[in-house]
mmCIF file of C-alpha atoms in Angstrom:
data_model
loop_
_atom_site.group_PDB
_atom_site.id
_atom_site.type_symbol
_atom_site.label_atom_id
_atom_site.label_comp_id
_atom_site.label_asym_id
_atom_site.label_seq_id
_atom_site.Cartn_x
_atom_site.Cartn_y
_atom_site.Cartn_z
ATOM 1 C CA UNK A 641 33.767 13.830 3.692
ATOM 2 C CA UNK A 642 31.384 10.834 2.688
ATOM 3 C CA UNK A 643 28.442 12.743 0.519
ATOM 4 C CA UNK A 644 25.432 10.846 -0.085
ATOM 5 C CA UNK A 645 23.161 10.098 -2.917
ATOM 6 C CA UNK A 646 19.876 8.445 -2.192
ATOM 7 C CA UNK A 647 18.444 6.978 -5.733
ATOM 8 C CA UNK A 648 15.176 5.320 -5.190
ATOM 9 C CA UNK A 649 13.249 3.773 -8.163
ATOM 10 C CA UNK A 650 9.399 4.957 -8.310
ATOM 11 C CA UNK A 651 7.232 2.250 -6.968
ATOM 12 C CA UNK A 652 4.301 2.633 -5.820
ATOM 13 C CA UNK A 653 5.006 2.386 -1.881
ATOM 14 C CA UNK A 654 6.890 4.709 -1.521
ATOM 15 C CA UNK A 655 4.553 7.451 -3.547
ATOM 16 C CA UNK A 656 2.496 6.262 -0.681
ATOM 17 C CA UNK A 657 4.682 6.730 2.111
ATOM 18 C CA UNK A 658 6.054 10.351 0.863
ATOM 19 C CA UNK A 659 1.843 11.428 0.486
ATOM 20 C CA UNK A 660 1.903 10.229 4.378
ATOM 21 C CA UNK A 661 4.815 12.270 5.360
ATOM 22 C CA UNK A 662 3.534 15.411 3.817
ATOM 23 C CA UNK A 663 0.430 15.107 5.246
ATOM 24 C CA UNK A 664 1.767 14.586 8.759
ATOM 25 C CA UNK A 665 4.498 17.895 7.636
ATOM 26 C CA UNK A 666 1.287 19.942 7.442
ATOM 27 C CA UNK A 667 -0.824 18.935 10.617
ATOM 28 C CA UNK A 668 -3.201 16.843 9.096
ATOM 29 C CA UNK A 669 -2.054 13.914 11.870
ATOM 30 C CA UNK A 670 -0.237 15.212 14.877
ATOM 31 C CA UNK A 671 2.092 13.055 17.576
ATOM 32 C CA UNK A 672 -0.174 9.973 18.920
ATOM 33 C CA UNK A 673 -3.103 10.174 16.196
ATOM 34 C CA UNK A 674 -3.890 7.125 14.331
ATOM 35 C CA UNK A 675 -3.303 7.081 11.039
ATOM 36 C CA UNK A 676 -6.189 5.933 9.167
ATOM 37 C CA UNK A 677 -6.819 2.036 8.750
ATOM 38 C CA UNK A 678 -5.002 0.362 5.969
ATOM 39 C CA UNK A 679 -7.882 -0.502 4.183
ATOM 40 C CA UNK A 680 -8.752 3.472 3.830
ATOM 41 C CA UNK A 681 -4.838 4.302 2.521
ATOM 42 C CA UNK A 682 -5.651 1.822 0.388
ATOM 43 C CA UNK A 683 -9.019 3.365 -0.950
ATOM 44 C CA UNK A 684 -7.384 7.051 -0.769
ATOM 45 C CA UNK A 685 -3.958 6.320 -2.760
ATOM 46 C CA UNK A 686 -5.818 3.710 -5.098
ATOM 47 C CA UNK A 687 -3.402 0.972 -3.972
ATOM 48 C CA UNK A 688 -2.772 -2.410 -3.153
ATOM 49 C CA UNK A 689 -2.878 -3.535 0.732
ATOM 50 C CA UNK A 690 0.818 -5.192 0.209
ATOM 51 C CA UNK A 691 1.900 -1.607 -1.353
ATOM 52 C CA UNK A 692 0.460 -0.114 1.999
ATOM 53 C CA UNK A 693 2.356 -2.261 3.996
ATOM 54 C CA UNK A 694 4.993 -1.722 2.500
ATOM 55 C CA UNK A 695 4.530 2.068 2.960
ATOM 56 C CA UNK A 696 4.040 2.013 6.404
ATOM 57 C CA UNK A 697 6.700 -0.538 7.336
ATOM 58 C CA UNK A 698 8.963 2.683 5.513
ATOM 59 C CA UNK A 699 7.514 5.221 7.786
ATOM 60 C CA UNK A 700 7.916 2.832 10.837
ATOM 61 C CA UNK A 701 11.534 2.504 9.728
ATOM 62 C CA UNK A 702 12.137 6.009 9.613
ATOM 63 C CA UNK A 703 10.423 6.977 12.513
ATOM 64 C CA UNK A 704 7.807 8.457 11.984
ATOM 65 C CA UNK A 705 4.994 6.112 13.064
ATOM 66 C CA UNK A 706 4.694 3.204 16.010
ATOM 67 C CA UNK A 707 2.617 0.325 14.739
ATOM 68 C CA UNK A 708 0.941 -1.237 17.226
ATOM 69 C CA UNK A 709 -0.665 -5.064 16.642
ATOM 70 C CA UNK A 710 -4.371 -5.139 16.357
ATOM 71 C CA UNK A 711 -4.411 -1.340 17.201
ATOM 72 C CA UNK A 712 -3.699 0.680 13.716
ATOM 73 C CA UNK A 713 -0.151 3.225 13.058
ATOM 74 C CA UNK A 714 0.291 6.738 15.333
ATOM 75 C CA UNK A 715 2.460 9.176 14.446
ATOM 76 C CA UNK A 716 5.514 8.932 16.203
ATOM 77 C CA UNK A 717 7.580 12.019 15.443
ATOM 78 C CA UNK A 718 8.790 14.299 12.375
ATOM 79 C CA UNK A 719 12.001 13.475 12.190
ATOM 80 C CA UNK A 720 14.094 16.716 12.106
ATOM 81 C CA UNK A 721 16.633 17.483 8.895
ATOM 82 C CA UNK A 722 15.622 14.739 7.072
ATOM 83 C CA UNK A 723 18.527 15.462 4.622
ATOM 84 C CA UNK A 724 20.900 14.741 7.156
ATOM 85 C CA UNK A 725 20.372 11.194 7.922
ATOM 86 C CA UNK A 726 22.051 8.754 7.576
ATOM 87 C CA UNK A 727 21.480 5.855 5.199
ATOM 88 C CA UNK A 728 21.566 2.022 6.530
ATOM 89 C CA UNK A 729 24.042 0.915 4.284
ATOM 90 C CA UNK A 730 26.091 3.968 5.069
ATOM 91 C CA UNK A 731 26.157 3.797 8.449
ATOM 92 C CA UNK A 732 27.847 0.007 7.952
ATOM 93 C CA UNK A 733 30.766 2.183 6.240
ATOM 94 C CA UNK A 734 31.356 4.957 8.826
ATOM 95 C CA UNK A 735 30.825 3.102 12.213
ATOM 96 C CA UNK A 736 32.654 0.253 13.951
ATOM 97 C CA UNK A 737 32.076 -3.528 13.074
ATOM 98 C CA UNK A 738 31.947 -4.079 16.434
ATOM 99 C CA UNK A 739 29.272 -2.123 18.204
ATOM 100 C CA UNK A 740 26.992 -3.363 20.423
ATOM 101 C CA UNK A 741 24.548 -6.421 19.340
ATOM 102 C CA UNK A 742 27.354 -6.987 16.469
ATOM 103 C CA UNK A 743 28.140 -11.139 15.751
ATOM 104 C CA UNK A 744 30.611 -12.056 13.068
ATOM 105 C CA UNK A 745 29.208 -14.664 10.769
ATOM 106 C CA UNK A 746 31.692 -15.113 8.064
ATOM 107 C CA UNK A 747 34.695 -13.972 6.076
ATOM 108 C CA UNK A 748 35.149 -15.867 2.520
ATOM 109 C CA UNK A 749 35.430 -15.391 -0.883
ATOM 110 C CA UNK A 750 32.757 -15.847 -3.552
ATOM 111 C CA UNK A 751 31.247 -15.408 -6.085
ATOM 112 C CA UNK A 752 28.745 -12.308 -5.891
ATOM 113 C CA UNK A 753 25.314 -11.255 -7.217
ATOM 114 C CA UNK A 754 24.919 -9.201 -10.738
ATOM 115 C CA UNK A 755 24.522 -6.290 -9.627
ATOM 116 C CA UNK A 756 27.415 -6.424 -6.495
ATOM 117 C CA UNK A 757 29.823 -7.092 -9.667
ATOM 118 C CA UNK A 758 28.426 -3.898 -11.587
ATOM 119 C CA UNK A 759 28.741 -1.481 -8.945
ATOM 120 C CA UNK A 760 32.383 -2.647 -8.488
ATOM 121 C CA UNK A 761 33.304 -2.800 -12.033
ATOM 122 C CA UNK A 762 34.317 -6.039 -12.145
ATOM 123 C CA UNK A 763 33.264 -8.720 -14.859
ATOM 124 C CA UNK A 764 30.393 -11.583 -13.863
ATOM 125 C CA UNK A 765 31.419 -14.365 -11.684
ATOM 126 C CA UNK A 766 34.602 -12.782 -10.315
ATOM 127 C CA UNK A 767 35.232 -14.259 -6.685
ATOM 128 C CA UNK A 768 34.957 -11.475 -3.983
ATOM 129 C CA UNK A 769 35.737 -10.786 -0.403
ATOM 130 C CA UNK A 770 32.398 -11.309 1.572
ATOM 131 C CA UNK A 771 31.831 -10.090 5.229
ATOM 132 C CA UNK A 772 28.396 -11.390 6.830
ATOM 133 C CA UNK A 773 27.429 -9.971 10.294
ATOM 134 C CA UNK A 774 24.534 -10.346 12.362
ATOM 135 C CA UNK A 775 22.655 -7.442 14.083
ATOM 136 C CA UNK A 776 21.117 -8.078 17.311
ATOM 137 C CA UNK A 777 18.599 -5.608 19.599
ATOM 138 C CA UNK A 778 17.799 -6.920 23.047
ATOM 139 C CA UNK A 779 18.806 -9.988 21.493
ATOM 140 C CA UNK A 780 16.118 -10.139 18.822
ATOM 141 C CA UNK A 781 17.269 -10.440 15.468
ATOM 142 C CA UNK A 782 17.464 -7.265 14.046
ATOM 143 C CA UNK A 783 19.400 -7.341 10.711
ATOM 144 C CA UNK A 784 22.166 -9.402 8.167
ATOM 145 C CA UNK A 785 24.844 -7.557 6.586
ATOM 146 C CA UNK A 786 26.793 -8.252 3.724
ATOM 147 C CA UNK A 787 29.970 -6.729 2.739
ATOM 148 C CA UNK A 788 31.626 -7.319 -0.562
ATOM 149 C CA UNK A 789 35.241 -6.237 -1.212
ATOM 150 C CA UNK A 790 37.127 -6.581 -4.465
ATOM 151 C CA UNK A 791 40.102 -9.095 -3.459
ATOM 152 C CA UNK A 792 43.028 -6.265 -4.401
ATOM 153 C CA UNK A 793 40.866 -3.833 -2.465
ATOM 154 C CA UNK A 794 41.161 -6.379 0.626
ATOM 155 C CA UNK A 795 44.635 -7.284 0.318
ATOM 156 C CA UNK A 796 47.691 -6.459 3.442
ATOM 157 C CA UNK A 797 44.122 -5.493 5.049
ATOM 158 C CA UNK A 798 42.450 -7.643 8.089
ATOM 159 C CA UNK A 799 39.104 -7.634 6.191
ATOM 160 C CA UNK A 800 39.617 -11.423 5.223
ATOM 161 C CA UNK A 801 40.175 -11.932 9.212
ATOM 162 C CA UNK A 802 37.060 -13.943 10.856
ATOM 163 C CA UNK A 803 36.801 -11.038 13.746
ATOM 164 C CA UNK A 804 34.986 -7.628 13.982
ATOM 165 C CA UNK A 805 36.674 -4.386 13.369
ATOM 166 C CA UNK A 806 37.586 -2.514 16.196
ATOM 167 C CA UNK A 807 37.037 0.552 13.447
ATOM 168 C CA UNK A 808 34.986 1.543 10.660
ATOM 169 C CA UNK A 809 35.057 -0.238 7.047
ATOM 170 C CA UNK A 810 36.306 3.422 6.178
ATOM 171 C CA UNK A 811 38.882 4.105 8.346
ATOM 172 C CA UNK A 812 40.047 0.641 7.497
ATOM 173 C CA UNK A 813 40.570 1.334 4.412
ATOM 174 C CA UNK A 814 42.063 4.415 4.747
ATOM 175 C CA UNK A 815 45.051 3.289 7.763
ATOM 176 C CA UNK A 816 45.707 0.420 5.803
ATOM 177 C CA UNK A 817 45.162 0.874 2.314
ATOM 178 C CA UNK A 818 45.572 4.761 2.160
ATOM 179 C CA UNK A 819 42.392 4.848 0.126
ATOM 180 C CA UNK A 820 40.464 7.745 0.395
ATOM 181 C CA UNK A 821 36.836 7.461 0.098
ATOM 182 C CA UNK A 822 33.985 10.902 -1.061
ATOM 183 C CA UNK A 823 30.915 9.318 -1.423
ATOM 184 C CA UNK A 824 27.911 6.653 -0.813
ATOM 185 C CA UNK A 825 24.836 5.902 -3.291
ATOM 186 C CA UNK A 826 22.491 4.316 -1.672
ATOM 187 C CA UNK A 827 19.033 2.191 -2.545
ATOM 188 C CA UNK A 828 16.792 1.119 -0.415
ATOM 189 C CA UNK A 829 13.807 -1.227 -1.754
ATOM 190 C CA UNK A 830 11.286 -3.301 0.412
ATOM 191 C CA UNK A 831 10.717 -6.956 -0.850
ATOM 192 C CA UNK A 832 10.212 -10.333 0.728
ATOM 193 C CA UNK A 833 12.975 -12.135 2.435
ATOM 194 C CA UNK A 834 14.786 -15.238 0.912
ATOM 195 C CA UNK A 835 14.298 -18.388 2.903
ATOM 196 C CA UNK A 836 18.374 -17.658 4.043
ATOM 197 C CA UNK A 837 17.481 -14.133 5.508
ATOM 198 C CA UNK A 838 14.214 -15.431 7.217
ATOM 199 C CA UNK A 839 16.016 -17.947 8.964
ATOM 200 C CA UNK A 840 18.502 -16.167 10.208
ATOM 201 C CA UNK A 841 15.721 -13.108 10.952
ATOM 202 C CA UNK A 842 13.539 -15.333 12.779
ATOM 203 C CA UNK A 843 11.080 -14.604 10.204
ATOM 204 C CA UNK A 844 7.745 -16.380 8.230
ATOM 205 C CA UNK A 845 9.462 -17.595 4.630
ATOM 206 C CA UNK A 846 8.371 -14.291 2.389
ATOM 207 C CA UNK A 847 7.684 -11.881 5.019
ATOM 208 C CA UNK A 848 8.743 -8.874 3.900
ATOM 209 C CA UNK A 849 11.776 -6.730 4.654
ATOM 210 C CA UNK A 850 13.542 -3.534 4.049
ATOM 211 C CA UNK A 851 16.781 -4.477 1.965
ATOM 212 C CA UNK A 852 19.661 -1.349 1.643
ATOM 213 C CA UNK A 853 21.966 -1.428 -1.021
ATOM 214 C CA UNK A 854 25.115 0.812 -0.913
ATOM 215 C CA UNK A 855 28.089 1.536 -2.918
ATOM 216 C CA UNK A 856 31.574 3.281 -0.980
ATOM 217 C CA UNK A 857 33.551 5.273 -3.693
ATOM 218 C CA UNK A 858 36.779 6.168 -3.251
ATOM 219 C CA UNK A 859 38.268 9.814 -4.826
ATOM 220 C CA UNK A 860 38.642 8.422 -8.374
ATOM 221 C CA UNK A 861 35.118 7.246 -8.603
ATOM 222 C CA UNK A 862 36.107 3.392 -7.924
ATOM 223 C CA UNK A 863 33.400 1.299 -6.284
ATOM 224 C CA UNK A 864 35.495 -0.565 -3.318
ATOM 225 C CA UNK A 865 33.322 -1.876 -1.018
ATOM 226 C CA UNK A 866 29.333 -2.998 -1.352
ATOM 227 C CA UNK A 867 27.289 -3.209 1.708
ATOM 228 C CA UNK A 868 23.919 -5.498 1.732
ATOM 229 C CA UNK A 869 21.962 -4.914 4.912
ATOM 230 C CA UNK A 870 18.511 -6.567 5.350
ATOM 231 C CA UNK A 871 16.452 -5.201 8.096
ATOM 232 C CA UNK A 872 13.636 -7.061 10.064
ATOM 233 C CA UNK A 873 10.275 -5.548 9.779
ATOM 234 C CA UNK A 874 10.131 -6.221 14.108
ATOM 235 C CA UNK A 875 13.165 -3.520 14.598
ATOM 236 C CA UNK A 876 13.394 -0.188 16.112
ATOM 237 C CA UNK A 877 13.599 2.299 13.232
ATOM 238 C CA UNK A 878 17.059 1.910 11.461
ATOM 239 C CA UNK A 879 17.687 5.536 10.316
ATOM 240 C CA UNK A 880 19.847 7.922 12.444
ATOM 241 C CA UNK A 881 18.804 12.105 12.220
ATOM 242 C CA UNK A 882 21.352 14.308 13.132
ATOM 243 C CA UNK A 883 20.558 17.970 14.121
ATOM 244 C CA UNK A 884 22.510 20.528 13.245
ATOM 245 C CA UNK A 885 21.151 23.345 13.748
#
């Protein structure tokens, strides 16, 4: 069982975007209203317009309002058991490479980013095993993801292959490997895309987007796999709610 932990540093955004929620919890703005304008969030939370954006490209994400150009944000929904959903990097653990709107990129080794190297332990500037996929809706660019494998981790494995998995990262491990996996922290930050992620989102250079950062532990506590997974502000809301009640 994969059990996630969702640590989210305290900007301002997304103080914004959890005031938002509870209001819309409590009845203040049901289904279809408008939210009000950006330039009022921005007077009633004592913001920034970018940290409003921000906010309500969050909200949009997790779908809870529909933003409509030249129109303003409506509430979309409350989406139900909140605790149970599940987590964009996540989700590029548990479900198959290959689903629909999936295109392979790239399979290499390289050196990765600071913190990549931290979360799996291993020193600055050692090469890893990167995975790049694109995500497509209705053939819009949707997302890039980025998975980073320690090389002994991808070993006798078919990660290095330059194909989609038929099967999750996690089950992958586990048939081949026998590594058993128990959790996922997660981060999720919004900032402005690099000129790389643009491009390949279809993007303005520094629009912004919502970037997910997730660490896969196996049962000793060993990072073993690091998904990266940059979502276009122009998708359908990324987070999946499960019901269980």
């Amino acid at each position: 069982m994969i059990v996630v932990s969702v640590e989210f540093e305290p900007p301002k955004y997304l103080a914004v975007a959890a005031g938002v929620k509870d209001r819309i919890r409590h009845g203040e703005f049901g289904r279809g209203e408008q939210l009000p304008s950006e330039s009022a969030l921005v007077r009633e939370y004592g913001a920034g317009r970018t940290t409003v954006v921000r906010a309500l490209q969050i909200l949009r994400a997790e779908g809870w309002i529909d933003r409509e150009h030249g129109r303003g944000s409506f509430v979309k929904a409350v989406p139900r058991n909140p605790e149970t959903r599940r987590g964009i990097g996540e989700t590029e653990f548990v479900q198959p490479e290959d689903t629909a709107g999936a295109e392979f990129v790239s399979a290499e080794t390289r050196e990765a980013p600071s913190p990549v190297c931290l979360a799996l332990g291993v020193p600055e500037g050692t090469p890893l095993l990167l995975r790049r996929k694109f995500v497509h809706d209705d053939g819009a660019p949707k997302a890039v993801v980025s998975l980073w494998f320690p090389v002994e981790v991808a070993e006798e494995t078919q990660l290095a292959h330059s194909r989609l998995l038929r099967v999750s990262v996690r089950q992958h491990l586990s048939s081949e490997r026998a590594i058993r996996t128990d959790r996922v922290v997660e981060r999720l930050a919004a900032r402005f895309a690099t000129a790389e992620q643009a491009q390949a989102l279809k993007l303005d250079d520094g629009s912004p987007v919502l970037h997910a950062f997730a660490v896969l532990y196996d049962t000793s506590d060993r990072g073993v796999v690091v998904a990266e997974v940059v979502v276009s502000p122009l998708a359908e809301p990324v987070f999946e709610y499960t019901d269980l009640s």
